């Protein structure tokens, strides 16, 4: 297997992180990988706000949880009430991912960028997790402005990033290969 295929197979969501910060060079390489993603109409509609301020990340997690409690879906509301949950898993780096409103395909664009980010992180031995719960916090323009999201952009997801604690390194949930595809010749 070549290195790309190995990295794709190795990537798994990591939900526990070392406290020490990833290096600026690693962060840059990960962001560059995001920017290499394909995008509809080549709109490159993504915007990344990188947060490395613990207090701010906790504030956004608490804010998301407060909003989640109001959602009429029991499992989401229950998670919002869970005292121990930090939706970013206390990662030292969180990338909030927004997309330009009115782009041809903002959601596919940011998903492609996020997958590149996850794979780049994996290739560097950095743990990552795609965070859907991030979006709940961003209910007002002030909240977007607070983290420097341009006015005409909408937050969709986030990615938590950090070094992986040694004992977490191998726990890959398997895939059910036979269930998800067939080949017609
Ligand atoms: C759109 C999307 C949103 C997700 N949101 C969350 C999230 O908020 N919290 C979380 O822990 N994992 C989240 N995940 C990660 C999935 O739970 C994870 O990819 C799935 O369980 C498969 O595990 P794996 O990534 O280790 O292969 C999300 C994944 C996707 C694609």
PDB file of C-alpha atoms and ligand atoms in Angstrom:
ATOM      1  CA  UNK A   1       0.000   0.000   0.000  1.00  0.00           C
ATOM      2  CA  UNK A   2       1.341   3.485  -0.754  1.00  0.00           C
ATOM      3  CA  UNK A   3       1.580   6.204   1.908  1.00  0.00           C
ATOM      4  CA  UNK A   4      -1.678   7.934   0.918  1.00  0.00           C
ATOM      5  CA  UNK A   5      -3.670   4.701   1.158  1.00  0.00           C
ATOM      6  CA  UNK A   6      -1.996   3.855   4.462  1.00  0.00           C
ATOM      7  CA  UNK A   7      -2.905   7.295   5.859  1.00  0.00           C
ATOM      8  CA  UNK A   8      -6.523   6.941   4.714  1.00  0.00           C
ATOM      9  CA  UNK A   9      -6.781   3.547   6.443  1.00  0.00           C
ATOM     10  CA  UNK A  10      -5.100   4.814   9.591  1.00  0.00           C
ATOM     11  CA  UNK A  11      -7.266   7.910  10.123  1.00  0.00           C
ATOM     12  CA  UNK A  12      -9.694   7.582  12.998  1.00  0.00           C
ATOM     13  CA  UNK A  13     -11.488  10.143  15.177  1.00  0.00           C
ATOM     14  CA  UNK A  14      -9.391  10.954  18.238  1.00  0.00           C
ATOM     15  CA  UNK A  15     -11.245  12.235  21.314  1.00  0.00           C
ATOM     16  CA  UNK A  16      -8.447  12.567  23.848  1.00  0.00           C
ATOM     17  CA  UNK A  17      -5.477  14.847  23.344  1.00  0.00           C
ATOM     18  CA  UNK A  18      -2.170  15.719  24.946  1.00  0.00           C
ATOM     19  CA  UNK A  19      -2.159  19.214  26.437  1.00  0.00           C
ATOM     20  CA  UNK A  20       0.950  20.407  24.589  1.00  0.00           C
ATOM     21  CA  UNK A  21       0.338  22.426  21.446  1.00  0.00           C
ATOM     22  CA  UNK A  22       1.063  21.205  17.900  1.00  0.00           C
ATOM     23  CA  UNK A  23       3.840  23.162  16.171  1.00  0.00           C
ATOM     24  CA  UNK A  24       3.171  26.142  13.922  1.00  0.00           C
ATOM     25  CA  UNK A  25       4.774  24.242  11.021  1.00  0.00           C
ATOM     26  CA  UNK A  26       2.434  21.300  11.540  1.00  0.00           C
ATOM     27  CA  UNK A  27      -0.567  23.639  11.727  1.00  0.00           C
ATOM     28  CA  UNK A  28       0.537  25.391   8.528  1.00  0.00           C
ATOM     29  CA  UNK A  29       0.915  22.080   6.689  1.00  0.00           C
ATOM     30  CA  UNK A  30      -2.550  21.001   7.848  1.00  0.00           C
ATOM     31  CA  UNK A  31      -4.150  24.298   6.748  1.00  0.00           C
ATOM     32  CA  UNK A  32      -2.348  24.112   3.391  1.00  0.00           C
ATOM     33  CA  UNK A  33      -3.806  20.628   2.895  1.00  0.00           C
ATOM     34  CA  UNK A  34      -7.286  22.050   3.551  1.00  0.00           C
ATOM     35  CA  UNK A  35      -6.714  24.719   0.931  1.00  0.00           C
ATOM     36  CA  UNK A  36      -5.775  22.091  -1.690  1.00  0.00           C
ATOM     37  CA  UNK A  37      -9.275  20.576  -1.601  1.00  0.00           C
ATOM     38  CA  UNK A  38     -11.487  20.590  -4.681  1.00  0.00           C
ATOM     39  CA  UNK A  39     -14.426  23.015  -4.633  1.00  0.00           C
ATOM     40  CA  UNK A  40     -17.539  23.500  -6.736  1.00  0.00           C
ATOM     41  CA  UNK A  41     -16.968  26.073  -9.501  1.00  0.00           C
ATOM     42  CA  UNK A  42     -13.492  26.478  -7.921  1.00  0.00           C
ATOM     43  CA  UNK A  43     -15.149  28.863  -5.467  1.00  0.00           C
ATOM     44  CA  UNK A  44     -12.754  27.857  -2.643  1.00  0.00           C
ATOM     45  CA  UNK A  45     -15.578  28.974  -0.390  1.00  0.00           C
ATOM     46  CA  UNK A  46     -13.994  27.884   2.926  1.00  0.00           C
ATOM     47  CA  UNK A  47     -12.688  30.029   5.752  1.00  0.00           C
ATOM     48  CA  UNK A  48     -10.760  28.632   8.713  1.00  0.00           C
ATOM     49  CA  UNK A  49     -10.623  30.359  12.095  1.00  0.00           C
ATOM     50  CA  UNK A  50      -7.907  28.627  14.131  1.00  0.00           C
ATOM     51  CA  UNK A  51      -8.370  28.794  17.901  1.00  0.00           C
ATOM     52  CA  UNK A  52      -5.542  27.998  20.310  1.00  0.00           C
ATOM     53  CA  UNK A  53      -6.925  29.901  23.303  1.00  0.00           C
ATOM     54  CA  UNK A  54      -8.100  27.334  25.895  1.00  0.00           C
ATOM     55  CA  UNK A  55     -10.555  29.713  27.538  1.00  0.00           C
ATOM     56  CA  UNK A  56     -12.157  30.678  24.239  1.00  0.00           C
ATOM     57  CA  UNK A  57     -12.432  27.047  23.119  1.00  0.00           C
ATOM     58  CA  UNK A  58     -14.144  26.148  26.422  1.00  0.00           C
ATOM     59  CA  UNK A  59     -16.480  29.134  26.012  1.00  0.00           C
ATOM     60  CA  UNK A  60     -17.491  27.929  22.529  1.00  0.00           C
ATOM     61  CA  UNK A  61     -17.993  24.375  23.823  1.00  0.00           C
ATOM     62  CA  UNK A  62     -20.201  25.605  26.684  1.00  0.00           C
ATOM     63  CA  UNK A  63     -22.080  27.864  24.260  1.00  0.00           C
ATOM     64  CA  UNK A  64     -22.760  24.971  21.871  1.00  0.00           C
ATOM     65  CA  UNK A  65     -23.956  22.798  24.753  1.00  0.00           C
ATOM     66  CA  UNK A  66     -26.348  25.529  25.953  1.00  0.00           C
ATOM     67  CA  UNK A  67     -27.862  25.697  22.445  1.00  0.00           C
ATOM     68  CA  UNK A  68     -27.945  21.886  22.136  1.00  0.00           C
ATOM     69  CA  UNK A  69     -30.145  21.699  25.247  1.00  0.00           C
ATOM     70  CA  UNK A  70     -32.823  23.613  23.317  1.00  0.00           C
ATOM     71  CA  UNK A  71     -32.823  21.191  20.353  1.00  0.00           C
ATOM     72  CA  UNK A  72     -35.930  18.932  20.259  1.00  0.00           C
ATOM     73  CA  UNK A  73     -33.848  15.813  19.618  1.00  0.00           C
ATOM     74  CA  UNK A  74     -33.400  13.925  22.893  1.00  0.00           C
ATOM     75  CA  UNK A  75     -29.840  12.600  22.319  1.00  0.00           C
ATOM     76  CA  UNK A  76     -28.564  16.053  21.322  1.00  0.00           C
ATOM     77  CA  UNK A  77     -30.346  17.790  24.221  1.00  0.00           C
ATOM     78  CA  UNK A  78     -28.981  15.142  26.640  1.00  0.00           C
ATOM     79  CA  UNK A  79     -25.423  15.637  25.380  1.00  0.00           C
ATOM     80  CA  UNK A  80     -25.892  19.375  25.872  1.00  0.00           C
ATOM     81  CA  UNK A  81     -26.661  18.689  29.530  1.00  0.00           C
ATOM     82  CA  UNK A  82     -23.675  16.388  30.031  1.00  0.00           C
ATOM     83  CA  UNK A  83     -21.425  18.196  32.513  1.00  0.00           C
ATOM     84  CA  UNK A  84     -18.257  16.349  31.602  1.00  0.00           C
ATOM     85  CA  UNK A  85     -18.511  16.827  27.859  1.00  0.00           C
ATOM     86  CA  UNK A  86     -16.261  19.329  26.147  1.00  0.00           C
ATOM     87  CA  UNK A  87     -17.448  19.135  22.535  1.00  0.00           C
ATOM     88  CA  UNK A  88     -13.854  19.785  21.379  1.00  0.00           C
ATOM     89  CA  UNK A  89     -12.432  17.134  23.746  1.00  0.00           C
ATOM     90  CA  UNK A  90     -10.080  19.766  25.213  1.00  0.00           C
ATOM     91  CA  UNK A  91      -7.995  19.759  22.040  1.00  0.00           C
ATOM     92  CA  UNK A  92      -5.236  22.394  22.093  1.00  0.00           C
ATOM     93  CA  UNK A  93      -6.117  23.508  18.543  1.00  0.00           C
ATOM     94  CA  UNK A  94      -9.606  23.870  17.092  1.00  0.00           C
ATOM     95  CA  UNK A  95     -10.260  24.921  13.509  1.00  0.00           C
ATOM     96  CA  UNK A  96     -13.711  26.446  13.064  1.00  0.00           C
ATOM     97  CA  UNK A  97     -14.703  25.880   9.442  1.00  0.00           C
ATOM     98  CA  UNK A  98     -17.032  28.315   7.695  1.00  0.00           C
ATOM     99  CA  UNK A  99     -18.118  28.691   4.082  1.00  0.00           C
ATOM    100  CA  UNK A 100     -19.129  31.661   1.983  1.00  0.00           C
ATOM    101  CA  UNK A 101     -22.884  32.030   1.760  1.00  0.00           C
ATOM    102  CA  UNK A 102     -24.120  31.858  -1.826  1.00  0.00           C
ATOM    103  CA  UNK A 103     -21.128  29.865  -3.125  1.00  0.00           C
ATOM    104  CA  UNK A 104     -22.058  27.156  -5.628  1.00  0.00           C
ATOM    105  CA  UNK A 105     -21.502  24.292  -3.165  1.00  0.00           C
ATOM    106  CA  UNK A 106     -20.408  25.556   0.248  1.00  0.00           C
ATOM    107  CA  UNK A 107     -21.108  22.379   2.213  1.00  0.00           C
ATOM    108  CA  UNK A 108     -19.304  19.941  -0.115  1.00  0.00           C
ATOM    109  CA  UNK A 109     -16.423  22.451  -0.319  1.00  0.00           C
ATOM    110  CA  UNK A 110     -15.891  22.545   3.448  1.00  0.00           C
ATOM    111  CA  UNK A 111     -16.332  18.769   3.760  1.00  0.00           C
ATOM    112  CA  UNK A 112     -13.629  18.197   1.143  1.00  0.00           C
ATOM    113  CA  UNK A 113     -11.343  20.650   2.948  1.00  0.00           C
ATOM    114  CA  UNK A 114     -12.008  18.975   6.301  1.00  0.00           C
ATOM    115  CA  UNK A 115     -11.215  15.518   4.957  1.00  0.00           C
ATOM    116  CA  UNK A 116      -7.901  16.862   3.611  1.00  0.00           C
ATOM    117  CA  UNK A 117      -7.229  18.378   7.040  1.00  0.00           C
ATOM    118  CA  UNK A 118      -7.956  15.090   8.822  1.00  0.00           C
ATOM    119  CA  UNK A 119      -5.711  13.126   6.470  1.00  0.00           C
ATOM    120  CA  UNK A 120      -2.897  15.664   6.676  1.00  0.00           C
ATOM    121  CA  UNK A 121      -3.081  15.539  10.473  1.00  0.00           C
ATOM    122  CA  UNK A 122      -3.009  11.730  10.430  1.00  0.00           C
ATOM    123  CA  UNK A 123       0.004  11.745   8.121  1.00  0.00           C
ATOM    124  CA  UNK A 124       1.834  13.940  10.665  1.00  0.00           C
ATOM    125  CA  UNK A 125       0.881  11.700  13.601  1.00  0.00           C
ATOM    126  CA  UNK A 126      -1.565  14.331  14.904  1.00  0.00           C
ATOM    127  CA  UNK A 127      -4.973  13.307  16.220  1.00  0.00           C
ATOM    128  CA  UNK A 128      -8.121  14.887  14.822  1.00  0.00           C
ATOM    129  CA  UNK A 129     -11.880  14.800  15.171  1.00  0.00           C
ATOM    130  CA  UNK A 130     -14.545  16.321  12.923  1.00  0.00           C
ATOM    131  CA  UNK A 131     -16.940  18.267  15.203  1.00  0.00           C
ATOM    132  CA  UNK A 132     -20.517  18.740  14.006  1.00  0.00           C
ATOM    133  CA  UNK A 133     -21.685  20.115  17.355  1.00  0.00           C
ATOM    134  CA  UNK A 134     -19.580  23.251  16.798  1.00  0.00           C
ATOM    135  CA  UNK A 135     -22.280  24.804  14.618  1.00  0.00           C
ATOM    136  CA  UNK A 136     -24.859  25.072  17.396  1.00  0.00           C
ATOM    137  CA  UNK A 137     -23.005  27.959  19.054  1.00  0.00           C
ATOM    138  CA  UNK A 138     -23.123  30.244  16.027  1.00  0.00           C
ATOM    139  CA  UNK A 139     -26.647  31.620  16.369  1.00  0.00           C
ATOM    140  CA  UNK A 140     -25.880  35.355  16.092  1.00  0.00           C
ATOM    141  CA  UNK A 141     -23.613  37.502  13.876  1.00  0.00           C
ATOM    142  CA  UNK A 142     -21.789  38.686  17.029  1.00  0.00           C
ATOM    143  CA  UNK A 143     -20.639  35.147  17.748  1.00  0.00           C
ATOM    144  CA  UNK A 144     -19.144  34.826  14.253  1.00  0.00           C
ATOM    145  CA  UNK A 145     -17.463  38.214  14.558  1.00  0.00           C
ATOM    146  CA  UNK A 146     -16.014  37.237  17.949  1.00  0.00           C
ATOM    147  CA  UNK A 147     -13.775  34.652  16.244  1.00  0.00           C
ATOM    148  CA  UNK A 148     -13.138  36.641  13.075  1.00  0.00           C
ATOM    149  CA  UNK A 149     -15.508  34.854  10.700  1.00  0.00           C
ATOM    150  CA  UNK A 150     -16.277  37.241   7.821  1.00  0.00           C
ATOM    151  CA  UNK A 151     -19.836  38.572   7.762  1.00  0.00           C
ATOM    152  CA  UNK A 152     -20.879  36.713   4.604  1.00  0.00           C
ATOM    153  CA  UNK A 153     -19.677  33.311   5.859  1.00  0.00           C
ATOM    154  CA  UNK A 154     -21.541  30.638   7.774  1.00  0.00           C
ATOM    155  CA  UNK A 155     -19.945  28.245  10.274  1.00  0.00           C
ATOM    156  CA  UNK A 156     -20.610  24.583   9.448  1.00  0.00           C
ATOM    157  CA  UNK A 157     -18.138  22.424  11.352  1.00  0.00           C
ATOM    158  CA  UNK A 158     -14.959  22.368  13.378  1.00  0.00           C
ATOM    159  CA  UNK A 159     -11.946  20.098  13.650  1.00  0.00           C
ATOM    160  CA  UNK A 160     -10.177  19.315  16.913  1.00  0.00           C
ATOM    161  CA  UNK A 161      -6.436  18.740  16.610  1.00  0.00           C
ATOM    162  CA  UNK A 162      -3.726  17.659  19.007  1.00  0.00           C
ATOM    163  CA  UNK A 163      -1.103  15.086  19.800  1.00  0.00           C
ATOM    164  CA  UNK A 164      -2.426  11.638  20.636  1.00  0.00           C
ATOM    165  CA  UNK A 165      -1.822  10.166  24.096  1.00  0.00           C
ATOM    166  CA  UNK A 166       0.325   7.015  23.720  1.00  0.00           C
ATOM    167  CA  UNK A 167      -2.308   4.559  24.952  1.00  0.00           C
ATOM    168  CA  UNK A 168      -4.925   5.863  22.451  1.00  0.00           C
ATOM    169  CA  UNK A 169      -2.853   5.116  19.369  1.00  0.00           C
ATOM    170  CA  UNK A 170      -4.515   1.946  18.126  1.00  0.00           C
ATOM    171  CA  UNK A 171      -8.254   1.616  18.406  1.00  0.00           C
ATOM    172  CA  UNK A 172      -9.580   1.725  14.870  1.00  0.00           C
ATOM    173  CA  UNK A 173     -13.334   1.053  14.517  1.00  0.00           C
ATOM    174  CA  UNK A 174     -13.600  -1.456  11.672  1.00  0.00           C
ATOM    175  CA  UNK A 175     -15.566  -0.829   8.480  1.00  0.00           C
ATOM    176  CA  UNK A 176     -18.311  -3.148   7.235  1.00  0.00           C
ATOM    177  CA  UNK A 177     -16.850  -3.547   3.765  1.00  0.00           C
ATOM    178  CA  UNK A 178     -19.331  -6.070   2.403  1.00  0.00           C
ATOM    179  CA  UNK A 179     -22.303  -3.864   3.297  1.00  0.00           C
ATOM    180  CA  UNK A 180     -21.393  -0.643   1.481  1.00  0.00           C
ATOM    181  CA  UNK A 181     -20.550  -1.442  -2.110  1.00  0.00           C
ATOM    182  CA  UNK A 182     -20.776  -3.871  -4.943  1.00  0.00           C
ATOM    183  CA  UNK A 183     -19.089  -3.961  -8.343  1.00  0.00           C
ATOM    184  CA  UNK A 184     -20.969  -4.592 -11.583  1.00  0.00           C
ATOM    185  CA  UNK A 185     -18.811  -5.675 -14.543  1.00  0.00           C
TER     186      UNK A 185
HETATM  187  C1  LIG B   1     -20.359  15.515   9.534  1.00  0.00           C
HETATM  188  C2  LIG B   1     -19.669  14.872  10.714  1.00  0.00           C
HETATM  189  C3  LIG B   1     -19.885  15.390  11.980  1.00  0.00           C
HETATM  190  C4  LIG B   1     -19.249  14.812  13.089  1.00  0.00           C
HETATM  191  N1  LIG B   1     -19.433  15.370  14.319  1.00  0.00           N
HETATM  192  C5  LIG B   1     -18.827  14.809  15.393  1.00  0.00           C
HETATM  193  C6  LIG B   1     -18.950  15.433  16.683  1.00  0.00           C
HETATM  194  O1  LIG B   1     -19.569  16.485  16.854  1.00  0.00           O
HETATM  195  N2  LIG B   1     -18.335  14.836  17.726  1.00  0.00           N
HETATM  196  C7  LIG B   1     -17.596  13.675  17.575  1.00  0.00           C
HETATM  197  O2  LIG B   1     -17.062  13.183  18.565  1.00  0.00           O
HETATM  198  N3  LIG B   1     -17.438  13.091  16.358  1.00  0.00           N
HETATM  199  C8  LIG B   1     -18.026  13.638  15.273  1.00  0.00           C
HETATM  200  N4  LIG B   1     -17.842  13.089  14.034  1.00  0.00           N
HETATM  201  C9  LIG B   1     -16.962  11.901  13.882  1.00  0.00           C
HETATM  202  C10 LIG B   1     -17.748  10.602  13.697  1.00  0.00           C
HETATM  203  O3  LIG B   1     -18.403  10.259  14.898  1.00  0.00           O
HETATM  204  C11 LIG B   1     -16.751   9.490  13.259  1.00  0.00           C
HETATM  205  O4  LIG B   1     -16.156   9.848  12.042  1.00  0.00           O
HETATM  206  C12 LIG B   1     -17.437   8.142  13.110  1.00  0.00           C
HETATM  207  O5  LIG B   1     -17.891   7.676  14.351  1.00  0.00           O
HETATM  208  C13 LIG B   1     -16.483   7.081  12.518  1.00  0.00           C
HETATM  209  O6  LIG B   1     -15.312   6.945  13.305  1.00  0.00           O
HETATM  210  P1  LIG B   1     -13.855   7.228  12.732  1.00  0.00           P
HETATM  211  O7  LIG B   1     -13.786   8.681  12.330  1.00  0.00           O
HETATM  212  O8  LIG B   1     -12.940   6.918  13.863  1.00  0.00           O
HETATM  213  O9  LIG B   1     -13.626   6.338  11.555  1.00  0.00           O
HETATM  214  C14 LIG B   1     -18.425  13.650  12.915  1.00  0.00           C
HETATM  215  C15 LIG B   1     -18.206  13.159  11.621  1.00  0.00           C
HETATM  216  C16 LIG B   1     -18.802  13.769  10.532  1.00  0.00           C
HETATM  217  C17 LIG B   1     -18.516  13.252   9.150  1.00  0.00           C
END
